XYZ file of C-alpha atoms in Angstrom:
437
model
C 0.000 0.000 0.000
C 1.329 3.788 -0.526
C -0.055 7.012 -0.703
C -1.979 6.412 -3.989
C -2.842 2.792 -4.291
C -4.623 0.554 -1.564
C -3.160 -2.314 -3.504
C -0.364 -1.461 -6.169
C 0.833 -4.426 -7.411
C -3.148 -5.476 -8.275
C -4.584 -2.034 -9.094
C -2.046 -1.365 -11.666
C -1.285 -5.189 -12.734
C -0.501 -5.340 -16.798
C -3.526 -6.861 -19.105
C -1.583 -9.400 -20.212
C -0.801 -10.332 -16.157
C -4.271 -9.612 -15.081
C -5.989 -11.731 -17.857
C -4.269 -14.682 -16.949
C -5.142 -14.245 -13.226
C -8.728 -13.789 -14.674
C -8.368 -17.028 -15.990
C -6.769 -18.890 -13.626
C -9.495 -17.656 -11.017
C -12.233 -18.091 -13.599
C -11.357 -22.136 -13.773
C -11.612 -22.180 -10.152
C -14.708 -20.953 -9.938
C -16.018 -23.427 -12.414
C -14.630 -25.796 -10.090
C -16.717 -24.641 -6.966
C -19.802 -23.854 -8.925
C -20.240 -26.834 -10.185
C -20.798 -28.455 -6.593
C -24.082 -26.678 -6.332
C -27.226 -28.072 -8.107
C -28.049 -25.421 -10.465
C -24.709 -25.187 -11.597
C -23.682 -28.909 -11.460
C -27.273 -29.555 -13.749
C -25.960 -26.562 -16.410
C -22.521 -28.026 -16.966
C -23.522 -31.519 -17.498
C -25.662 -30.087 -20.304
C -23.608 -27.794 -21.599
C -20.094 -30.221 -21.230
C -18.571 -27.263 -19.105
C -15.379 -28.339 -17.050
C -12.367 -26.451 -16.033
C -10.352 -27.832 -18.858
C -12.898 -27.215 -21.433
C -12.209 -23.357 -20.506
C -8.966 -22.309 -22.464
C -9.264 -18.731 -22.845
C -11.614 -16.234 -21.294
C -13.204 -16.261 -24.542
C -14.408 -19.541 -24.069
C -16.864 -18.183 -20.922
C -19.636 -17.553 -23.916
C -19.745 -21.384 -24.128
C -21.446 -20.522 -20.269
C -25.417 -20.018 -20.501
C -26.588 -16.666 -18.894
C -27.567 -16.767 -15.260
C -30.653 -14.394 -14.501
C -32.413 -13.107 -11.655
C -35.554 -15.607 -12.601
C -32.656 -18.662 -12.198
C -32.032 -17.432 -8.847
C -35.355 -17.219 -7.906
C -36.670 -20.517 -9.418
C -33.745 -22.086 -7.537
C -34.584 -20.269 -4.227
C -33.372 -20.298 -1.364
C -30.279 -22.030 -1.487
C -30.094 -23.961 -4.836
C -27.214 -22.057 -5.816
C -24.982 -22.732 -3.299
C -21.634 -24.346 -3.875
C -19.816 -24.384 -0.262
C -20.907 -26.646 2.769
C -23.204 -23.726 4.151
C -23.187 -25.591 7.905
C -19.513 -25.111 7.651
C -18.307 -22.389 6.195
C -21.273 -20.136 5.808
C -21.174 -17.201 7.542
C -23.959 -14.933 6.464
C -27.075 -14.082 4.301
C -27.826 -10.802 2.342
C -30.658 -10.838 0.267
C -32.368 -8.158 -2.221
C -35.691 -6.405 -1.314
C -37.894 -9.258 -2.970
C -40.647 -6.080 -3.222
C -41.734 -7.384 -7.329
C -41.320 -11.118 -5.875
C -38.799 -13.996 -4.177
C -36.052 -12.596 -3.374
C -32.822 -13.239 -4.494
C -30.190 -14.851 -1.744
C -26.704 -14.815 -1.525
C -24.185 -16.734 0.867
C -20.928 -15.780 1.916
C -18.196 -17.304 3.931
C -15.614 -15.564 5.774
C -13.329 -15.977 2.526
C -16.152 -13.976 0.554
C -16.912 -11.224 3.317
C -12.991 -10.573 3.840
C -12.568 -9.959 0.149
C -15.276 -7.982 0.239
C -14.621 -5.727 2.652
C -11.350 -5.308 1.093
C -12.633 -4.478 -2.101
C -14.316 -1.546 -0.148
C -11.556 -0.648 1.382
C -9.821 -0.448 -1.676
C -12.535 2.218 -3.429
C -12.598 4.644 -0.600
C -8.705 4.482 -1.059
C -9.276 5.154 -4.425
C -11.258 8.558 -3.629
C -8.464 9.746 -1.247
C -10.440 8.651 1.675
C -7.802 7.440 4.367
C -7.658 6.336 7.871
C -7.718 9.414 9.382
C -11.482 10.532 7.866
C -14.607 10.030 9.776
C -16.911 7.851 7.365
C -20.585 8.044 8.109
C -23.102 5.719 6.567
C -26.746 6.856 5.933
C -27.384 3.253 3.990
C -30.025 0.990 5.756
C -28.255 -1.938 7.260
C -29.648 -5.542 7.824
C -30.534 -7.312 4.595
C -29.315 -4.317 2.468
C -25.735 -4.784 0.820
C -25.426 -0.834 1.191
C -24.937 -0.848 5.221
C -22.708 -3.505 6.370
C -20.914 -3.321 2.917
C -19.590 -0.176 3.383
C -19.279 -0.601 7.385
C -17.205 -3.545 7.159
C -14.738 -2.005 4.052
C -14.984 1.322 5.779
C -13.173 -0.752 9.350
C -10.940 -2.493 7.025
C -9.460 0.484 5.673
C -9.334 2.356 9.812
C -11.629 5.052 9.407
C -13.263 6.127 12.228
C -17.069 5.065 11.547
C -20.174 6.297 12.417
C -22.923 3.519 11.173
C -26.218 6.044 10.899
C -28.044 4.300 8.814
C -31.023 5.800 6.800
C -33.309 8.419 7.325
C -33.661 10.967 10.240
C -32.074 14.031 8.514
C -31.418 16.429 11.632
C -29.855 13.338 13.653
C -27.245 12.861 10.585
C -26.626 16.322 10.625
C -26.015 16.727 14.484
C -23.630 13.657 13.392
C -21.804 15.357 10.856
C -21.350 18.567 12.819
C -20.497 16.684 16.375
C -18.532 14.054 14.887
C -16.616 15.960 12.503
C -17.682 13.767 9.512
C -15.363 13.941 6.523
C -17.033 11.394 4.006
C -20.236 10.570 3.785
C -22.041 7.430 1.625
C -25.614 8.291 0.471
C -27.939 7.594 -2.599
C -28.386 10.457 -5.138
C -32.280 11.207 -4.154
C -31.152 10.937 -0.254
C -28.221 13.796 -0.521
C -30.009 15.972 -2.299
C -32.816 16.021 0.137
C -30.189 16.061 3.164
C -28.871 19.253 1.432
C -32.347 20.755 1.230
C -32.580 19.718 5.393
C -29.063 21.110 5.652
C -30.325 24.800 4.522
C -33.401 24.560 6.135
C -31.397 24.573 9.452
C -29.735 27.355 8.105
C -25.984 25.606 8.088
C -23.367 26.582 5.866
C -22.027 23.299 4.198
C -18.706 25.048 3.482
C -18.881 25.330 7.551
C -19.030 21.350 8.046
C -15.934 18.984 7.633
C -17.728 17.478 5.017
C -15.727 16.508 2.093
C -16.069 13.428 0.082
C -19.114 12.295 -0.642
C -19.458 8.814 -2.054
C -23.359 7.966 -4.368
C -24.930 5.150 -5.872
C -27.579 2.651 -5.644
C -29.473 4.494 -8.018
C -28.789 5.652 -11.162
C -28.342 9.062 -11.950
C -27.473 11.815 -14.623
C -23.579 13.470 -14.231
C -26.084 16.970 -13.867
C -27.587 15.290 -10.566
C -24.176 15.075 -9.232
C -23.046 18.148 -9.895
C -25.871 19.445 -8.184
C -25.183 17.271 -5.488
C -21.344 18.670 -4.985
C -22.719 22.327 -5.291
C -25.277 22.232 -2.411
C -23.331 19.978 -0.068
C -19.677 21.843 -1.002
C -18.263 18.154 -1.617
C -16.738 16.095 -4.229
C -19.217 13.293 -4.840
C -17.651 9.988 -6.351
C -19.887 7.489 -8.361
C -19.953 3.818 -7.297
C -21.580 0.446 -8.321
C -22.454 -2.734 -6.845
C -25.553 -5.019 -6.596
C -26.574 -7.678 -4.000
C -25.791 -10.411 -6.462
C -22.096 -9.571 -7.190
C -21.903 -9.213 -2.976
C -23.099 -5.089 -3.355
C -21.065 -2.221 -3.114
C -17.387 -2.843 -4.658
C -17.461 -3.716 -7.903
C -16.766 -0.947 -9.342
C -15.684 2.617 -8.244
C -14.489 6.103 -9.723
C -11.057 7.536 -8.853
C -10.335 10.517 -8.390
C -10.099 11.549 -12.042
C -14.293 11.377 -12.230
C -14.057 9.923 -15.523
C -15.968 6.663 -15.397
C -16.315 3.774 -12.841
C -12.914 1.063 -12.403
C -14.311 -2.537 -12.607
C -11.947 -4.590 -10.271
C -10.969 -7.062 -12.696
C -9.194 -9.426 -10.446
C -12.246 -10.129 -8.716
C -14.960 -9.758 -11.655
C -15.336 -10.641 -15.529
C -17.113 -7.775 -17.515
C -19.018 -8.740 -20.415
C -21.176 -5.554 -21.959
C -24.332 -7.716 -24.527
C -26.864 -6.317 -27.026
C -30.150 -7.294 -24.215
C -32.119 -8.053 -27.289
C -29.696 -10.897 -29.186
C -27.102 -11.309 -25.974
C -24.124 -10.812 -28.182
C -21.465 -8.982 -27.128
C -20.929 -5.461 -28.237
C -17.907 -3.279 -28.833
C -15.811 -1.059 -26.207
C -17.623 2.235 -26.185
C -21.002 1.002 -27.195
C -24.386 1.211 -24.577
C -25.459 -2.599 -23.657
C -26.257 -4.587 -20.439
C -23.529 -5.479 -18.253
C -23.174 -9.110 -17.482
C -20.441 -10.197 -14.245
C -18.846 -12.882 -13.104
C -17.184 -13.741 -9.774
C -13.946 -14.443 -9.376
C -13.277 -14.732 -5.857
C -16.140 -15.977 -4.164
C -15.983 -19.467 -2.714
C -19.668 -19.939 -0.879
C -22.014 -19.154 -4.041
C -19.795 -17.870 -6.715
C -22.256 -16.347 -10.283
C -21.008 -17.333 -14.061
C -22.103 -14.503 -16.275
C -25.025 -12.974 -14.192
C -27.658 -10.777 -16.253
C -27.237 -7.397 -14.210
C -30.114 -5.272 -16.406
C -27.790 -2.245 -16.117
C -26.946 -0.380 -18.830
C -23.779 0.748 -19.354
C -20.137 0.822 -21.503
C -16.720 0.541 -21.139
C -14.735 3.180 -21.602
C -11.933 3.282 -24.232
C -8.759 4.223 -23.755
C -6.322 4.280 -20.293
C -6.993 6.131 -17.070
C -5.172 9.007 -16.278
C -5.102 7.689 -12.337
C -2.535 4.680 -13.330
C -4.898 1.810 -12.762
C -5.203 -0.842 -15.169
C -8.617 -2.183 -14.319
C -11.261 -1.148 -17.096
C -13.847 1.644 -16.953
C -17.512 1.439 -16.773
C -19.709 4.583 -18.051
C -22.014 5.636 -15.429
C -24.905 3.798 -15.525
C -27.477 4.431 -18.017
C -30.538 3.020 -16.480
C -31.907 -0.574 -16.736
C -33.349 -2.704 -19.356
C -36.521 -3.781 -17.471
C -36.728 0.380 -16.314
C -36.823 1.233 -19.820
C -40.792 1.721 -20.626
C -42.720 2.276 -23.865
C -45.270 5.231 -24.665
C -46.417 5.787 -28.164
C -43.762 3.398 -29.417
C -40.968 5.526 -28.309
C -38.633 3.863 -25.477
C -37.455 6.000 -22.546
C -35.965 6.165 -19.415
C -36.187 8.130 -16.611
C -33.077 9.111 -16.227
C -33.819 11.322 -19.697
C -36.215 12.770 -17.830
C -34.047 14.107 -15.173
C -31.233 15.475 -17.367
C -34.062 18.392 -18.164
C -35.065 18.919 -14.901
C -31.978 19.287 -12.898
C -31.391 22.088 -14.894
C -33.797 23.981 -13.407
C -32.796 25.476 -9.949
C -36.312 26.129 -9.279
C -37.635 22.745 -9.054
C -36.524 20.510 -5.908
C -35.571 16.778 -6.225
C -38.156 14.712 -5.649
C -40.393 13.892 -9.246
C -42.808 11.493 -10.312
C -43.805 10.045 -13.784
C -47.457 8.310 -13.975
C -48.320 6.347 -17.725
C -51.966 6.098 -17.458
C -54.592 5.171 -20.688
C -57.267 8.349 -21.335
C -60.892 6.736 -22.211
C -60.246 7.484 -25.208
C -57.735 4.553 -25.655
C -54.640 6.795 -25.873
C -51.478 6.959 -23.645
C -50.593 9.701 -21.409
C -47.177 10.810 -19.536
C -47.656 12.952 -16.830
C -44.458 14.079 -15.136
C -45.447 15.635 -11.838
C -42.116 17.676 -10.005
C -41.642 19.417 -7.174
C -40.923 23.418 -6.311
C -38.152 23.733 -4.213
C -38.487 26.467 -1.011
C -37.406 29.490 -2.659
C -39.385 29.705 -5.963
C -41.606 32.265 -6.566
C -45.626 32.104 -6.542
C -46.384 34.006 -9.913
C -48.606 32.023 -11.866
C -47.256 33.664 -15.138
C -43.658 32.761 -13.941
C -44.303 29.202 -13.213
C -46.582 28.277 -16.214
C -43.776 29.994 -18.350
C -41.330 27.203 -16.856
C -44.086 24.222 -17.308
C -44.189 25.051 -20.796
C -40.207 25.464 -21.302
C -39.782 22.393 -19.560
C -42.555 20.633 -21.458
C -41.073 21.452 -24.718
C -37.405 20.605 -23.447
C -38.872 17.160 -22.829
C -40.329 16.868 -25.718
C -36.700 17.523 -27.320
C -35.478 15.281 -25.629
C -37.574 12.018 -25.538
C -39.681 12.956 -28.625
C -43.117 12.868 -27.059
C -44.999 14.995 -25.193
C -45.354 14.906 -21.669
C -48.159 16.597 -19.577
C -46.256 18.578 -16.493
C -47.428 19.348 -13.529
C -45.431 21.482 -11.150
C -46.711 20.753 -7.230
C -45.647 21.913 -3.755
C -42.591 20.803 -1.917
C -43.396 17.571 0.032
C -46.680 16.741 -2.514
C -45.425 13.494 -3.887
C -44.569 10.621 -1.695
C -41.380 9.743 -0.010
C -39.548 6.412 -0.047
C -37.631 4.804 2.471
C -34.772 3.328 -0.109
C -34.332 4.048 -3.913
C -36.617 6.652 -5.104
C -39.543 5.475 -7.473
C -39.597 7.333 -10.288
C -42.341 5.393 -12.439
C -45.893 4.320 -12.144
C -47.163 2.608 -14.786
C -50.921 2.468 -14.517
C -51.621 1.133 -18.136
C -52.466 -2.267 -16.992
C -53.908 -1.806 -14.314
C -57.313 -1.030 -15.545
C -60.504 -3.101 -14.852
């Protein structure tokens, strides 16, 4: 370790050097998949052994693994290790739109994922001598012990204050002298509007790095984000299936997302035919595990969209570059035959200081048989009352939409605190269209 690098010899390994450890990992994983039922049933068919895997190109010969395999295969039909053993502990997704999906770790897994934390916070200039403060929920969430445990592992003083209660995580930040804080987009922005309200300075907090995700989000968002809280706001990724946060993670440069390669194989597909598309081209981003002993995943089916970046990283690591990410194929909806997704929605309307954070959009079916968008927003505290002011901005923004996602939406501009809150990600869409008698 040194001043720059939490792990030098890995984060800057050569391609040629860190392929073959990709390899030599990936055949090992084959090795411990195929001890768990699903698994063991899918290389039978497919005549997948660690021999018949040659090159990393050879994973295609692999079938997908989706979120529907997981579930049909519920709870534990994924498992590889001897669970009365070596398992350690559960983390599961929500399961809100059905069964959840279920991961296993052993103490191998959690220790290299906590390291792989460790190792992005490095990456941000966060060191032991911050204060890191957590405002994820902990328990089954990823987001709260993930970040705990890598937060430890790199010896930063923590402060685990899980979500919600604004004023308490301010009187935390203030007391406790909290240097970097780990939020979702929608969350910061509304702990920024709490954070005025009080009538605090941010510039008079020790607040300084701010590290986002969970949600996706426009590069506009987080510029707002870095304005009102006077921070620099890095972009991460991770998902409950590939362990959750730590899979990926910007440096300090701000210019895309570092994969960590030695622990996970990137594949970017066209969702449609599930071939694999070019560097610098949009598709879904499929992972692998590398380092995961308990219940390791061969080419998982995230449903974010995303790309790598071309070219080399001004930072010095050699681990690849994800694009922010896009939004997901199954958030992706249809009106009038034109796809959109929300997040084209929000690069319009964070450019309007006048509107807070919080929006809705509702796809409902008039009598008539035809589709409407309405795309309610909220005012922020300080914009004006005129009625000739504000119907001046519906219209602007109306047509700016329109621009931008080629049809057009009905706005609706509505009091601070009008739409309803949510205790984790933000929903942005509510698709009534089928829901008709």
């Amino acid at each position: 370790m040194n001043d720059k690098y939490w792990e030098p010899e890995i984060e800057t390994m050569p391609r040629e050097k860190l392929r073959e450890l990709q390899l030599d990992r990936l055949k090992k994983t084959i090795s411990i998949a195929a001890r768990s039922p699903y698994y063991g049933k899918v290389f039978a068919e497919h005549g997948i052994t660690p021999d018949s895997i040659r090159t990393l190109d050879d994973l295609r010969r692999i079938p997908f693994t989706t979120k529907a395999d997981m579930r049909a295969n519920y709870p534990f039909g994924l498992v590889a290790g001897d669970m009365r053993q070596d398992g350690v502990r559960i983390h599961s997704s929500s399961g809100t739109t059905g069964t959840p999906t279920v991961i296993v770790h052993s103490q191998h897994d959690l220790d290299s994922w906590a390291n792989l934390v460790a190792r992005c916070l490095y990456t941000v200039g966060i060191r032991r001598t911050d204060v890191f403060q957590n405002s994820s929920g902990y328990g089954m969430f990823t987001g709260g012990l993930g970040f705990q445990y890598g937060a430890e592992r790199l010896g930063t003083l923590t402060v685990p204050a899980a979500a919600g209660n604004s004023k308490r995580q301010i009187k935390f930040i203030t007391d406790f002298h909290t240097t970097a804080l780990h939020a979702i987009p929608s969350y910061a922005i509304r702990l920024a509007e709490v954070i005025a309200s009080e009538g605090i300075d941010p510039s008079s907090t020790s607040l300084r790095t701010l590290v986002i995700g969970a949600e996706p989000h426009t590069d506009e968002q987080r510029r707002k984000i870095e304005r009102l809280l006077g921070v620099k706001a890095y972009n991460s990724f991770g998902m409950t299936e590939m362990n959750g946060p730590g899979v990926a993670f910007e440096c300090t440069e701000q210019n895309g997302m570092h994969i960590w390669e030695d622990c996970y194989l990137v594949e970017i597909i066209d969702p449609e035919t599930g071939e694999p598309m070019p560097d610098g081209e949009v598709g879904e981003m499929v992972l692998t595990t590398l380092d995961r002993d308990m219940m390791p995943l061969l080419r998982y089916r995230t449903r974010d969209l995303t790309r790598i970046l071309p070219g080399e990283c001004p930072c010095g690591r050699t681990h690849r570059r994800i694009d922010r990410i896009k939004g997901r194929s199954d958030d992706m909806f249809i009106i009038k035959g034109v796809n959109i997704f929300p997040m084209q929605v929000e690069k319009i309307l964070v450019q309007y200081p006048q509107l807070g954070s919080d929006y809705l959009i509702t796809l409902d079916t008039l009598a008539d048989g035809q589709d409407e968008m309405l795309v309610e927003v909220e005012l922020n505290d300080l914009c004006v009352d005129s009625y000739i002011e504000l119907d001046r901005m519906r219209r602007d923004i109306t047509h700016r939409l329109k621009d931008e996602i080629l049809v057009t939406p009905k706005v609706k501009l509505v009091k601070k605190g009008t739409l309803p809150q949510s205790e984790g990600k933000a929903v942005r869409v509510k698709d009534l269209r089928n829901n008709k008698e």
